[in-house]
Coordinates of C-alpha atoms in Angstrom, one line a residue:
S1 CA -62.7 193.6 374.1
P2 CA -60.3 191.5 371.9
L3 CA -57.5 189.8 373.6
P4 CA -54.0 191.9 373.0
L5 CA -52.7 188.8 371.2
P6 CA -55.1 187.1 368.7
L7 CA -55.2 183.4 368.8
R8 CA -55.8 181.4 365.7
A9 CA -56.4 177.5 365.6
L10 CA -53.5 175.4 363.8
S11 CA -54.2 172.9 361.2
C12 CA -50.7 172.2 360.3
G13 CA -48.4 173.8 362.7
G14 CA -46.8 177.3 363.0
S15 CA -44.7 179.1 361.4
G16 CA -21.0 175.5 377.7
G17 CA -18.1 174.6 379.0
T18 CA -16.2 171.4 378.6
V19 CA -18.1 168.4 380.0
T20 CA -17.3 164.7 380.6
G21 CA -19.2 162.5 378.0
A22 CA -21.2 159.4 378.5
A23 CA -18.5 157.3 377.3
D24 CA -16.1 158.6 379.9
M25 CA -18.7 158.0 382.8
A26 CA -19.3 154.5 381.3
A27 CA -15.5 154.0 381.4
E28 CA -15.6 154.4 385.3
E29 CA -16.1 151.7 387.8
E30 CA -19.8 151.3 388.7
V31 CA -20.9 152.3 392.1
T32 CA -21.8 150.0 394.8
E33 CA -25.3 149.8 396.3
D34 CA -23.9 151.3 399.4
E35 CA -22.6 154.3 397.4
Y36 CA -25.7 154.9 395.6
Q37 CA -27.8 154.7 399.0
A38 CA -25.4 157.1 400.5
A39 CA -26.2 159.5 397.7
L40 CA -29.9 159.1 398.3
T41 CA -29.4 159.7 402.0
A42 CA -27.6 162.9 401.5
C43 CA -30.3 164.1 398.9
Q44 CA -32.7 163.7 401.5
T45 CA -31.1 166.2 403.8
M46 CA -32.1 168.9 401.3
I47 CA -35.7 168.5 402.0
S48 CA -36.9 171.1 404.4
G49 CA -39.7 169.2 405.8
R50 CA -41.6 172.7 405.9
A51 CA -44.9 173.2 404.1
R52 CA -44.1 175.4 400.9
S53 CA -47.1 177.5 401.9
A54 CA -46.0 178.1 405.3
P55 CA -45.4 182.0 406.3
K56 CA -41.8 183.2 406.0
G57 CA -39.9 184.4 408.7
P58 CA -38.2 188.0 408.8
T59 CA -34.9 186.2 407.8
E60 CA -36.2 183.9 405.1
L61 CA -35.7 184.4 401.7
T62 CA -38.7 185.1 399.4
W63 CA -39.5 182.8 396.3
E64 CA -38.1 185.6 394.0
Q65 CA -34.7 185.6 396.1
Q66 CA -34.4 182.0 396.2
F67 CA -35.0 181.9 392.4
E68 CA -32.4 184.2 391.9
R69 CA -30.0 182.1 393.8
I70 CA -30.3 179.4 391.2
N71 CA -28.2 181.5 388.9
V72 CA -25.3 181.7 391.4
Y73 CA -25.5 178.0 392.0
M74 CA -25.0 177.3 388.4
D75 CA -22.0 179.7 388.1
R76 CA -20.4 177.9 391.0
L77 CA -21.0 174.4 389.4
D78 CA -19.9 175.8 386.1
L79 CA -23.2 174.9 384.6
T80 CA -24.3 178.2 383.1
E81 CA -23.0 177.8 379.5
P82 CA -23.6 174.0 379.4
A83 CA -27.3 174.2 380.5
N84 CA -28.0 177.2 378.2
A85 CA -26.4 175.3 375.2
L86 CA -29.1 172.7 375.7
S87 CA -32.0 172.4 372.9
V88 CA -34.9 172.7 375.4
I89 CA -38.7 172.1 375.0
H90 CA -40.2 173.6 378.2
V91 CA -43.6 172.8 379.2
A92 CA -45.8 174.3 382.2
G93 CA -49.4 173.5 383.1
T94 CA -51.8 172.4 386.0
K95 CA -52.8 169.2 384.2
G96 CA -50.9 167.1 381.4
K97 CA -47.6 168.6 381.4
G98 CA -46.1 165.3 382.2
S99 CA -47.9 163.5 379.7
T100 CA -47.3 166.1 377.1
C101 CA -43.5 165.8 377.8
A102 CA -43.7 162.0 377.5
F103 CA -45.5 162.3 374.0
V104 CA -42.9 164.6 372.6
E105 CA -40.0 162.5 374.0
H106 CA -41.5 159.4 372.7
V107 CA -42.1 160.8 369.2
L108 CA -38.5 162.2 369.1
R109 CA -37.0 159.0 370.1
E110 CA -39.1 157.1 367.6
N111 CA -37.4 159.4 364.9
G112 CA -33.8 158.6 366.2
T113 CA -33.2 162.0 368.2
R114 CA -31.1 161.5 371.6
T115 CA -33.5 162.6 374.2
G116 CA -33.2 163.9 377.9
L117 CA -36.5 163.9 379.8
Y118 CA -36.6 165.9 383.3
S119 CA -39.9 165.3 385.1
S120 CA -41.3 165.3 388.7
P121 CA -42.3 163.8 391.0
H122 CA -40.8 160.3 390.6
L123 CA -43.2 157.4 391.1
V124 CA -40.9 154.8 392.6
D125 CA -37.1 155.7 392.0
I126 CA -35.6 159.0 391.9
R127 CA -33.7 158.3 388.8
E128 CA -37.1 158.5 386.9
R129 CA -36.5 162.1 386.9
F130 CA -33.6 161.9 384.6
R131 CA -34.2 159.8 381.3
I132 CA -31.8 159.5 378.7
D133 CA -33.4 158.0 375.3
G134 CA -36.5 157.1 377.7
V135 CA -34.5 155.3 380.3
P136 CA -33.8 156.5 383.8
V137 CA -30.2 157.1 384.3
S138 CA -28.1 154.3 386.0
K139 CA -27.0 154.3 389.6
T140 CA -23.5 155.0 388.7
V141 CA -24.4 158.0 386.5
F142 CA -26.8 159.5 389.1
T143 CA -24.2 158.9 391.9
R144 CA -21.2 160.3 390.5
N145 CA -23.0 163.2 389.3
F146 CA -24.6 163.7 392.6
W147 CA -21.5 163.7 394.7
W148 CA -19.6 166.0 392.2
M149 CA -22.3 168.6 392.5
F150 CA -23.1 168.0 396.2
N151 CA -19.3 168.3 397.4
R152 CA -18.7 171.3 395.0
L153 CA -21.7 173.1 396.4
K154 CA -20.6 172.2 400.0
E155 CA -17.1 173.8 399.3
T156 CA -18.3 177.0 397.6
C157 CA -21.8 177.8 398.9
E158 CA -22.3 176.5 402.4
E159 CA -21.1 179.5 404.1
D160 CA -22.8 182.4 402.2
L161 CA -25.8 180.8 400.4
G162 CA -26.4 177.4 402.1
M163 CA -27.2 174.3 400.0
P164 CA -30.1 174.4 397.4
A165 CA -33.5 173.0 398.2
Y166 CA -34.2 169.5 397.2
F167 CA -36.2 170.2 393.9
R168 CA -33.7 173.1 392.9
F169 CA -30.6 170.7 393.4
L170 CA -32.2 168.0 391.3
T171 CA -33.1 170.6 388.5
L172 CA -29.2 171.5 388.5
L173 CA -28.4 167.8 388.5
G174 CA -30.5 167.4 385.4
F175 CA -29.0 170.0 383.5
R176 CA -25.4 168.6 384.2
I177 CA -26.5 165.0 383.2
F178 CA -28.0 166.1 380.0
S179 CA -25.1 168.1 379.2
Q180 CA -22.7 165.4 380.0
E181 CA -24.9 162.9 377.8
R182 CA -25.0 165.2 374.9
V183 CA -28.7 165.0 374.5
E184 CA -30.0 166.5 371.2
C185 CA -33.1 167.8 372.8
A186 CA -33.9 168.1 376.5
V187 CA -37.5 167.9 377.4
L188 CA -38.1 169.9 380.8
E189 CA -41.4 169.6 382.8
V190 CA -42.0 172.5 385.3
G191 CA -42.3 171.4 388.9
L192 CA -44.6 174.2 390.1
G193 CA -45.8 177.3 388.5
G194 CA -43.4 178.5 386.0
R195 CA -42.1 182.0 386.6
L196 CA -40.2 181.1 389.8
D197 CA -39.6 177.3 389.0
A198 CA -36.1 176.0 388.9
T199 CA -36.2 174.9 385.4
N200 CA -36.9 178.5 384.4
V201 CA -33.2 179.6 384.6
I202 CA -33.0 178.4 381.0
R203 CA -32.5 181.8 379.1
K204 CA -34.0 180.8 375.8
P205 CA -35.6 177.5 375.2
V206 CA -36.5 176.6 371.6
V207 CA -40.4 176.2 372.1
C208 CA -42.7 176.4 375.3
G209 CA -46.0 174.8 376.0
I210 CA -48.8 175.3 378.4
T211 CA -51.2 172.5 379.1
S212 CA -54.6 172.6 380.7
L213 CA -54.9 175.2 383.7
G214 CA -57.0 174.8 386.7
M215 CA -56.9 175.8 390.4
D216 CA -53.8 174.4 392.3
H217 CA -51.2 175.4 394.6
V218 CA -53.5 178.6 395.3
E219 CA -51.4 179.4 398.5
I220 CA -48.4 179.9 396.1
L221 CA -49.6 180.8 392.6
G222 CA -52.6 182.8 393.5
D223 CA -56.3 182.4 394.2
T224 CA -57.9 183.0 390.5
I225 CA -57.3 181.1 387.5
A226 CA -55.9 184.2 385.9
K227 CA -53.4 184.6 388.5
I228 CA -52.3 181.0 388.1
A229 CA -52.1 181.4 384.4
R230 CA -49.8 184.4 384.8
E231 CA -47.5 182.3 386.9
K232 CA -47.5 179.5 384.4
A233 CA -46.8 182.2 381.4
G234 CA -43.8 183.1 383.4
I235 CA -41.9 180.7 381.2
F236 CA -42.6 182.8 377.9
K237 CA -39.3 184.3 376.6
P238 CA -38.8 187.1 374.0
G239 CA -39.2 185.6 370.5
V240 CA -39.6 182.1 371.7
P241 CA -43.0 180.6 370.4
A242 CA -45.5 179.2 372.7
F243 CA -48.5 176.8 372.2
T244 CA -51.3 176.2 374.6
S245 CA -54.3 173.9 374.9
P246 CA -57.8 175.4 375.0
Q247 CA -58.1 177.4 378.3
P248 CA -60.9 179.0 380.4
A249 CA -61.5 182.6 379.2
D250 CA -59.9 184.3 382.2
A251 CA -56.7 182.0 381.8
M252 CA -56.5 182.5 378.2
E253 CA -56.5 186.3 378.5
A254 CA -53.7 186.1 381.1
L255 CA -51.7 183.9 379.0
C256 CA -51.9 186.2 376.0
L257 CA -51.3 189.4 378.2
R258 CA -47.9 187.9 379.3
A259 CA -47.1 186.7 375.8
A260 CA -47.6 190.1 374.3
E261 CA -45.5 191.7 377.3
V262 CA -42.6 189.6 376.7
G263 CA -42.9 189.5 372.9
A264 CA -43.6 185.7 372.8
P265 CA -45.6 184.4 369.8
L266 CA -48.7 182.4 371.4
L267 CA -50.8 180.1 369.3
Q268 CA -53.4 177.6 370.5
A269 CA -52.9 174.1 369.4
A270 CA -55.5 172.5 367.2
P271 CA -57.3 169.3 368.0
I272 CA -55.2 166.1 367.5
A273 CA -58.1 164.9 365.2
S274 CA -57.3 167.7 362.7
W275 CA -54.0 165.7 361.8
E276 CA -55.8 162.4 360.9
G277 CA -55.6 163.0 357.2
N278 CA -55.7 160.0 355.1
G279 CA -54.1 157.8 358.0
G280 CA -57.2 157.6 360.0
A281 CA -57.8 158.3 363.7
V282 CA -54.5 159.3 365.7
A283 CA -53.8 156.4 368.3
L284 CA -52.4 157.6 371.6
G285 CA -50.5 155.3 374.1
L286 CA -52.1 157.1 376.9
A287 CA -55.9 156.6 377.6
G288 CA -58.4 159.2 378.1
A289 CA -59.9 162.4 376.1
H290 CA -57.8 164.6 378.1
Q291 CA -54.9 163.0 376.3
E292 CA -56.0 164.2 373.0
L293 CA -55.6 167.6 374.4
N294 CA -51.7 166.8 375.5
A295 CA -51.0 165.1 372.2
A296 CA -52.1 168.3 370.2
V297 CA -49.9 170.5 372.2
A298 CA -46.9 168.0 371.8
V299 CA -47.4 167.8 368.0
Q300 CA -46.7 171.5 367.8
L301 CA -44.0 171.7 370.2
L302 CA -42.3 169.0 368.1
R303 CA -42.9 170.9 364.7
E304 CA -41.4 174.0 366.1
W305 CA -38.5 172.5 367.7
A306 CA -37.6 170.7 364.4
K307 CA -37.2 174.3 362.8
S308 CA -34.1 175.0 364.9
A309 CA -32.8 171.4 365.8
P310 CA -29.2 171.3 366.4
T311 CA -29.0 168.6 363.6
P312 CA -31.6 168.2 361.0
P313 CA -34.5 165.8 362.2
V314 CA -34.1 162.3 360.8
W315 CA -37.8 162.3 359.6
G316 CA -36.7 164.0 356.5
A317 CA -38.3 166.0 353.8
A318 CA -41.1 163.6 353.0
A319 CA -42.3 163.7 356.5
E320 CA -42.2 167.7 356.5
E321 CA -44.2 167.6 353.4
E322 CA -46.9 165.5 355.2
L323 CA -46.8 167.8 358.1
A324 CA -47.4 170.7 355.6
L325 CA -50.4 169.0 354.4
G326 CA -51.9 168.5 357.9
R327 CA -51.0 164.9 358.0
L328 CA -48.8 163.1 360.8
P329 CA -45.8 161.2 359.4
A330 CA -45.9 157.2 360.4
T331 CA -43.0 157.8 362.7
W332 CA -45.0 160.5 364.6
R333 CA -48.0 158.2 364.8
A334 CA -45.9 155.3 366.2
G335 CA -44.4 157.5 368.6
L336 CA -47.6 158.9 370.0
A337 CA -49.1 155.2 370.0
K338 CA -46.2 153.9 371.7
T339 CA -46.0 156.4 374.6
E340 CA -46.2 155.3 378.1
W341 CA -46.0 157.2 381.2
W342 CA -46.1 155.3 384.7
G343 CA -48.8 156.1 387.0
R344 CA -51.0 157.6 384.2
A345 CA -53.9 155.4 383.2
Q346 CA -51.6 152.4 383.8
I347 CA -52.9 149.0 383.8
V348 CA -50.9 146.7 386.7
V349 CA -51.3 143.1 386.0
D350 CA -51.0 141.6 389.6
E351 CA -50.2 137.5 389.5
T352 CA -49.6 137.3 393.2
A353 CA -50.6 133.8 394.6
V354 CA -52.2 133.5 398.1
D355 CA -52.2 130.7 400.1
G356 CA -53.5 130.2 403.9
A357 CA -51.4 127.3 404.7
D358 CA -49.3 127.2 407.9
T359 CA -47.0 124.2 407.6
A360 CA -44.7 123.2 404.8
A361 CA -46.2 119.8 404.6
A362 CA -49.7 120.9 403.8
P363 CA -51.2 120.3 400.2
G364 CA -50.3 123.0 397.8
G365 CA -47.2 124.2 399.6
G366 CA -47.7 123.7 403.3
G367 CA -50.3 124.3 405.6
S368 CA -53.6 123.0 407.5
N369 CA -56.1 120.9 405.7
S370 CA -58.8 123.2 406.6

């Protein structure tokens, strides 16, 4: 039987409160390394150390109840209005969501848009999760915002709600930082699933994306690809366009069913090769054939975001004409080609020098002559 929401391939796209700004933060005295480390230590206290899949006791909150509490935390942090004022691109998926977000962010930045990118997990430094214009936030920005939130939640929530868990706290921190930094576009990568993920408290993103789906976190999301797809599709919102990579049949049907239920227009992104036009093959900064799927979704997310951008995209009318003809503008190509994402097909050059000498007087730096 036909899917409830027909899909069609695309060749040229588809149809808060007062906050402290970056300049004010920059005027503050920089934090010391000890202050930053103290914030990291306090942050670690919010890690439960308990497996997410472990059976919940009779007094423990369900995932649904924990998700509902995020809205309470946002209210007590005066974050509800600023967070929902952000112009958000929201991306879920099993594989490729981080890379897709990176493609989106690089193209926006190449075109002069002030970006905020929230991603997880971090590879080396927790500040990687919060990038402004492609750069992890400073230790001062992280520390000042961390302690403001941590202390306020301690004062207002500890007795009746308790502190939020690690990822939920960091998501709220991302909303606060992006609001303060006045980003023009906030690119949010889902942490786990979608429906009950902390990032899903945003009421109405501009556009949503679903990358390649597969079997993962089955103890939480479900033991079939259809169940997992439905959880991922939990980010769909009424009237908010959504784009997906090609999916297994069961997964695609689940996505379509959910899109139809909430009234979200859902379309499948065309292959990135369909955008070549007269410019030749589209070069990607991330290696691998799978990245072509991610780049294809990224292009559609960008096109849709531009329709309702808070300020007109700087790429201008000429670029829009190219896109309408199924060709990527030069700045879009440049953004895709320059995309880097730590830990994804990354080449690390190691120039470590090794010497087996055991004394300083030995030839070559100190050691035995053996």
